[in-house]
mmCIF file of C-alpha atoms in Angstrom:
data_model
loop_
_atom_site.group_PDB
_atom_site.id
_atom_site.type_symbol
_atom_site.label_atom_id
_atom_site.label_comp_id
_atom_site.label_asym_id
_atom_site.label_seq_id
_atom_site.Cartn_x
_atom_site.Cartn_y
_atom_site.Cartn_z
ATOM 1 C CA MET A 1 2.654 72.758 36.723
ATOM 2 C CA PRO A 2 -0.632 74.004 35.284
ATOM 3 C CA PHE A 3 -2.462 71.754 32.875
ATOM 4 C CA HIS A 4 -3.094 72.934 29.325
ATOM 5 C CA PHE A 5 -6.547 72.587 27.776
ATOM 6 C CA ASP A 6 -8.386 72.557 24.491
ATOM 7 C CA ASP A 7 -11.861 74.052 24.422
ATOM 8 C CA VAL A 8 -15.002 71.939 24.233
ATOM 9 C CA ASP A 9 -18.210 73.169 22.575
ATOM 10 C CA VAL A 10 -20.436 73.408 25.642
ATOM 11 C CA VAL A 11 -23.228 75.302 23.903
ATOM 12 C CA SER A 12 -24.219 72.225 21.877
ATOM 13 C CA GLN A 13 -24.235 70.086 25.040
ATOM 14 C CA VAL A 14 -26.798 72.199 26.881
ATOM 15 C CA SER A 15 -30.249 71.074 25.817
ATOM 16 C CA GLY A 16 -32.720 73.818 24.973
ATOM 17 C CA PRO A 17 -33.665 76.692 27.199
ATOM 18 C CA GLY A 18 -32.681 76.042 30.744
ATOM 19 C CA SER A 19 -29.982 77.062 33.138
ATOM 20 C CA ALA A 20 -26.311 76.395 33.687
ATOM 21 C CA LEU A 21 -23.932 77.172 36.506
ATOM 22 C CA ILE A 22 -20.405 77.749 35.203
ATOM 23 C CA VAL A 23 -17.828 76.528 37.713
ATOM 24 C CA PRO A 24 -14.294 77.584 36.782
ATOM 25 C CA CYS A 25 -11.004 76.590 38.290
ATOM 26 C CA TYR A 26 -9.102 79.856 38.275
ATOM 27 C CA MET A 27 -5.602 78.487 37.854
ATOM 28 C CA CYS A 28 -4.907 76.059 34.999
ATOM 29 C CA PRO A 29 -7.693 77.197 32.623
ATOM 30 C CA ALA A 30 -6.794 80.843 33.220
ATOM 31 C CA VAL A 31 -3.134 80.128 32.418
ATOM 32 C CA THR A 32 -4.190 78.306 29.233
ATOM 33 C CA VAL A 33 -6.317 81.215 28.017
ATOM 34 C CA ALA A 34 -3.665 83.827 28.904
ATOM 35 C CA ILE A 35 -0.942 81.959 27.018
ATOM 36 C CA ARG A 36 -3.173 81.204 24.024
ATOM 37 C CA GLU A 37 -4.158 84.875 23.696
ATOM 38 C CA ASN A 38 -0.723 86.219 24.669
ATOM 39 C CA LYS A 39 -2.323 88.401 27.340
ATOM 40 C CA PRO A 40 -1.729 88.834 31.071
ATOM 41 C CA PHE A 41 -2.769 86.026 33.395
ATOM 42 C CA MET A 42 -3.487 88.610 36.079
ATOM 43 C CA GLN A 43 -3.893 92.351 35.743
ATOM 44 C CA PHE A 44 -5.204 95.052 37.995
ATOM 45 C CA PHE A 45 -8.260 97.115 37.114
ATOM 46 C CA LYS A 46 -8.865 95.277 33.828
ATOM 47 C CA LEU A 47 -10.786 92.261 32.662
ATOM 48 C CA ALA A 48 -8.366 89.312 32.550
ATOM 49 C CA PRO A 49 -8.512 87.066 29.466
ATOM 50 C CA PHE A 50 -10.118 84.219 31.422
ATOM 51 C CA ALA A 51 -12.927 86.493 32.595
ATOM 52 C CA ALA A 52 -13.488 87.576 28.990
ATOM 53 C CA TYR A 53 -13.469 83.896 27.934
ATOM 54 C CA ILE A 54 -16.202 83.115 30.476
ATOM 55 C CA LYS A 55 -18.181 86.199 29.442
ATOM 56 C CA LYS A 56 -18.099 85.042 25.789
ATOM 57 C CA MET A 57 -19.277 81.556 26.821
ATOM 58 C CA ARG A 58 -22.143 83.036 28.839
ATOM 59 C CA SER A 59 -23.160 85.208 25.897
ATOM 60 C CA ALA A 60 -23.293 82.206 23.556
ATOM 61 C CA LEU A 61 -25.379 80.258 26.067
ATOM 62 C CA ASN A 62 -27.698 83.222 26.689
ATOM 63 C CA LYS A 63 -28.323 83.523 22.923
ATOM 64 C CA LYS A 64 -29.497 79.908 23.034
ATOM 65 C CA GLY A 65 -31.910 80.823 25.843
ATOM 66 C CA VAL A 66 -29.828 79.345 28.661
ATOM 67 C CA ARG A 67 -29.751 81.338 31.895
ATOM 68 C CA THR A 68 -26.228 81.311 33.346
ATOM 69 C CA ARG A 69 -24.330 82.280 36.448
ATOM 70 C CA VAL A 70 -20.673 81.912 37.357
ATOM 71 C CA PHE A 71 -19.731 80.278 40.646
ATOM 72 C CA ARG A 72 -16.970 82.715 41.587
ATOM 73 C CA SER A 73 -13.969 82.090 43.802
ATOM 74 C CA PHE A 74 -12.290 85.236 45.046
ATOM 75 C CA LEU A 75 -9.817 83.924 47.614
ATOM 76 C CA TYR A 76 -6.552 82.501 46.289
ATOM 77 C CA HIS A 77 -6.915 79.163 48.097
ATOM 78 C CA GLN A 78 -10.277 78.708 46.336
ATOM 79 C CA TRP A 79 -8.716 79.048 42.868
ATOM 80 C CA PHE A 80 -7.757 75.350 42.831
ATOM 81 C CA MET A 81 -10.950 73.290 42.676
ATOM 82 C CA CYS A 82 -9.111 70.053 43.408
ATOM 83 C CA ILE A 83 -8.358 71.230 46.969
ATOM 84 C CA TRP A 84 -11.593 72.973 47.918
ATOM 85 C CA THR A 85 -12.637 72.813 51.552
ATOM 86 C CA ALA A 86 -15.807 71.063 52.708
ATOM 87 C CA GLY A 87 -17.438 74.470 53.177
ATOM 88 C CA ARG A 88 -16.683 75.542 49.608
ATOM 89 C CA ARG A 89 -18.022 72.240 48.277
ATOM 90 C CA LYS A 90 -21.242 72.702 50.246
ATOM 91 C CA LYS A 91 -21.689 76.187 48.767
ATOM 92 C CA LEU A 92 -21.380 74.694 45.287
ATOM 93 C CA ARG A 93 -23.900 71.956 46.102
ATOM 94 C CA ASP A 94 -26.370 74.551 47.408
ATOM 95 C CA ALA A 95 -25.884 76.803 44.358
ATOM 96 C CA ALA A 96 -26.171 73.933 41.847
ATOM 97 C CA GLN A 97 -29.632 72.925 43.078
ATOM 98 C CA ASN A 98 -31.055 75.883 41.159
ATOM 99 C CA TYR A 99 -29.612 74.838 37.767
ATOM 100 C CA ASP A 100 -30.146 72.175 35.118
ATOM 101 C CA ALA A 101 -26.459 71.802 34.300
ATOM 102 C CA VAL A 102 -23.054 72.581 35.733
ATOM 103 C CA ILE A 103 -20.287 73.454 33.274
ATOM 104 C CA VAL A 104 -16.832 72.688 34.659
ATOM 105 C CA LEU A 105 -13.877 74.676 33.374
ATOM 106 C CA GLY A 106 -10.940 72.646 34.617
ATOM 107 C CA CYS A 107 -9.241 69.279 34.643
ATOM 108 C CA GLU A 108 -10.614 65.830 35.376
ATOM 109 C CA SER A 109 -9.953 66.367 39.091
ATOM 110 C CA ALA A 110 -12.046 69.553 39.000
ATOM 111 C CA THR A 111 -14.828 67.630 37.282
ATOM 112 C CA GLU A 112 -14.628 64.936 39.957
ATOM 113 C CA THR A 113 -14.868 67.617 42.658
ATOM 114 C CA VAL A 114 -18.044 68.941 41.047
ATOM 115 C CA ARG A 115 -19.561 65.474 40.548
ATOM 116 C CA ALA A 116 -18.966 64.634 44.198
ATOM 117 C CA CYS A 117 -20.467 67.941 45.314
ATOM 118 C CA ILE A 118 -23.656 67.750 43.276
ATOM 119 C CA GLN A 119 -24.380 64.009 43.326
ATOM 120 C CA SER A 120 -27.587 64.635 45.277
ATOM 121 C CA THR A 121 -28.936 67.039 42.629
ATOM 122 C CA ASP A 122 -30.408 66.476 39.174
ATOM 123 C CA CYS A 123 -27.752 68.595 37.462
ATOM 124 C CA LYS A 124 -26.000 67.383 34.360
ATOM 125 C CA VAL A 125 -22.187 67.794 34.538
ATOM 126 C CA ILE A 126 -20.597 69.164 31.369
ATOM 127 C CA GLU A 127 -16.823 69.290 30.906
ATOM 128 C CA GLY A 128 -15.979 72.616 29.282
ATOM 129 C CA MET A 129 -12.315 71.873 28.628
ATOM 130 C CA LYS A 130 -10.211 68.865 27.679
ATOM 131 C CA THR A 131 -6.781 68.302 29.234
ATOM 132 C CA VAL A 132 -4.137 67.884 26.523
ATOM 133 C CA GLY A 133 -0.866 68.564 28.293
ATOM 134 C CA ILE A 134 1.111 70.385 30.926
ATOM 135 C CA THR A 135 2.137 74.011 30.539
ATOM 136 C CA ASN A 136 5.816 74.839 30.869
ATOM 137 C CA ALA A 137 6.358 78.612 30.975
ATOM 138 C CA GLN A 138 8.193 81.432 32.709
ATOM 139 C CA PRO A 139 6.155 84.043 34.582
ATOM 140 C CA ARG A 140 7.091 87.684 34.085
ATOM 141 C CA LEU A 141 5.883 90.772 35.898
ATOM 142 C CA ARG A 142 5.282 93.888 33.825
ATOM 143 C CA LEU A 143 4.295 97.240 35.192
ATOM 144 C CA PRO A 144 1.742 98.067 36.383
ATOM 145 C CA CYS A 145 1.534 94.699 38.143
ATOM 146 C CA HIS A 146 0.547 92.475 35.207
ATOM 147 C CA VAL A 147 1.614 88.831 35.291
ATOM 148 C CA TYR A 148 2.465 87.349 31.887
ATOM 149 C CA PHE A 149 3.947 84.046 30.757
ATOM 150 C CA GLN A 150 6.750 83.774 28.226
ATOM 151 C CA ASP A 151 8.669 80.976 26.561
ATOM 152 C CA SER A 152 5.688 78.700 27.013
ATOM 153 C CA ARG A 153 5.588 75.155 25.752
ATOM 154 C CA ILE A 154 2.976 72.455 26.051
ATOM 155 C CA VAL A 155 4.284 69.120 27.259
ATOM 156 C CA PRO A 156 1.910 66.403 25.968
ATOM 157 C CA LEU A 157 0.528 63.948 28.473
ATOM 158 C CA PRO A 158 1.934 60.418 28.037
ATOM 159 C CA GLN A 159 -1.363 59.009 26.730
ATOM 160 C CA GLN A 160 -1.485 61.863 24.181
ATOM 161 C CA ASN A 161 1.740 60.759 22.432
#
C-alpha cells in the first residue's frame, strides 16, 4: 500500500545560498516516480527513476547556489522512514547539524520522523512531496531483474474526495 504523491516546488522554499540535506524514503516516493514515468521501480546496473528524480532536484538547487547532499539508505529495512531504528535516527540528527534545511521526500509520517530527529538543530524542514492518494498496482518482473508496476490506479484519500 504505497502512498502516491504530487511534487512540491522545493527550490523556491530554500532561501538563498545555503545547504540542504535531502532525506528520501525509498519506498512510496520511488513507486510514485516509477509509475509516473512508466519506468522500472528497481533495476540492476542502471540509475532508477527515483535516483534520477533526486539528481534533477539537486541540480536545480545547486543552480540556485544551494549545497546539497542525499542522506542515503542502502539496507532494505531503512527504506521505510516511518520505521527507522533509533540508530538510524541518530545518524540523521548528526548529519542534519551541518545543513540549513532538510528536504523530506515522503509522507507525513516521514516528515514527522525527520522533525523528531532534528528538533535539537536549527534546520528548516521542507516537505518535498504531498500525499494525494494510495497506489494500487501490480508488480511485474522483467528480465534482467527489473521490477515494474502495471495496471496502476491512484485511490484518493478520503479527505481528497
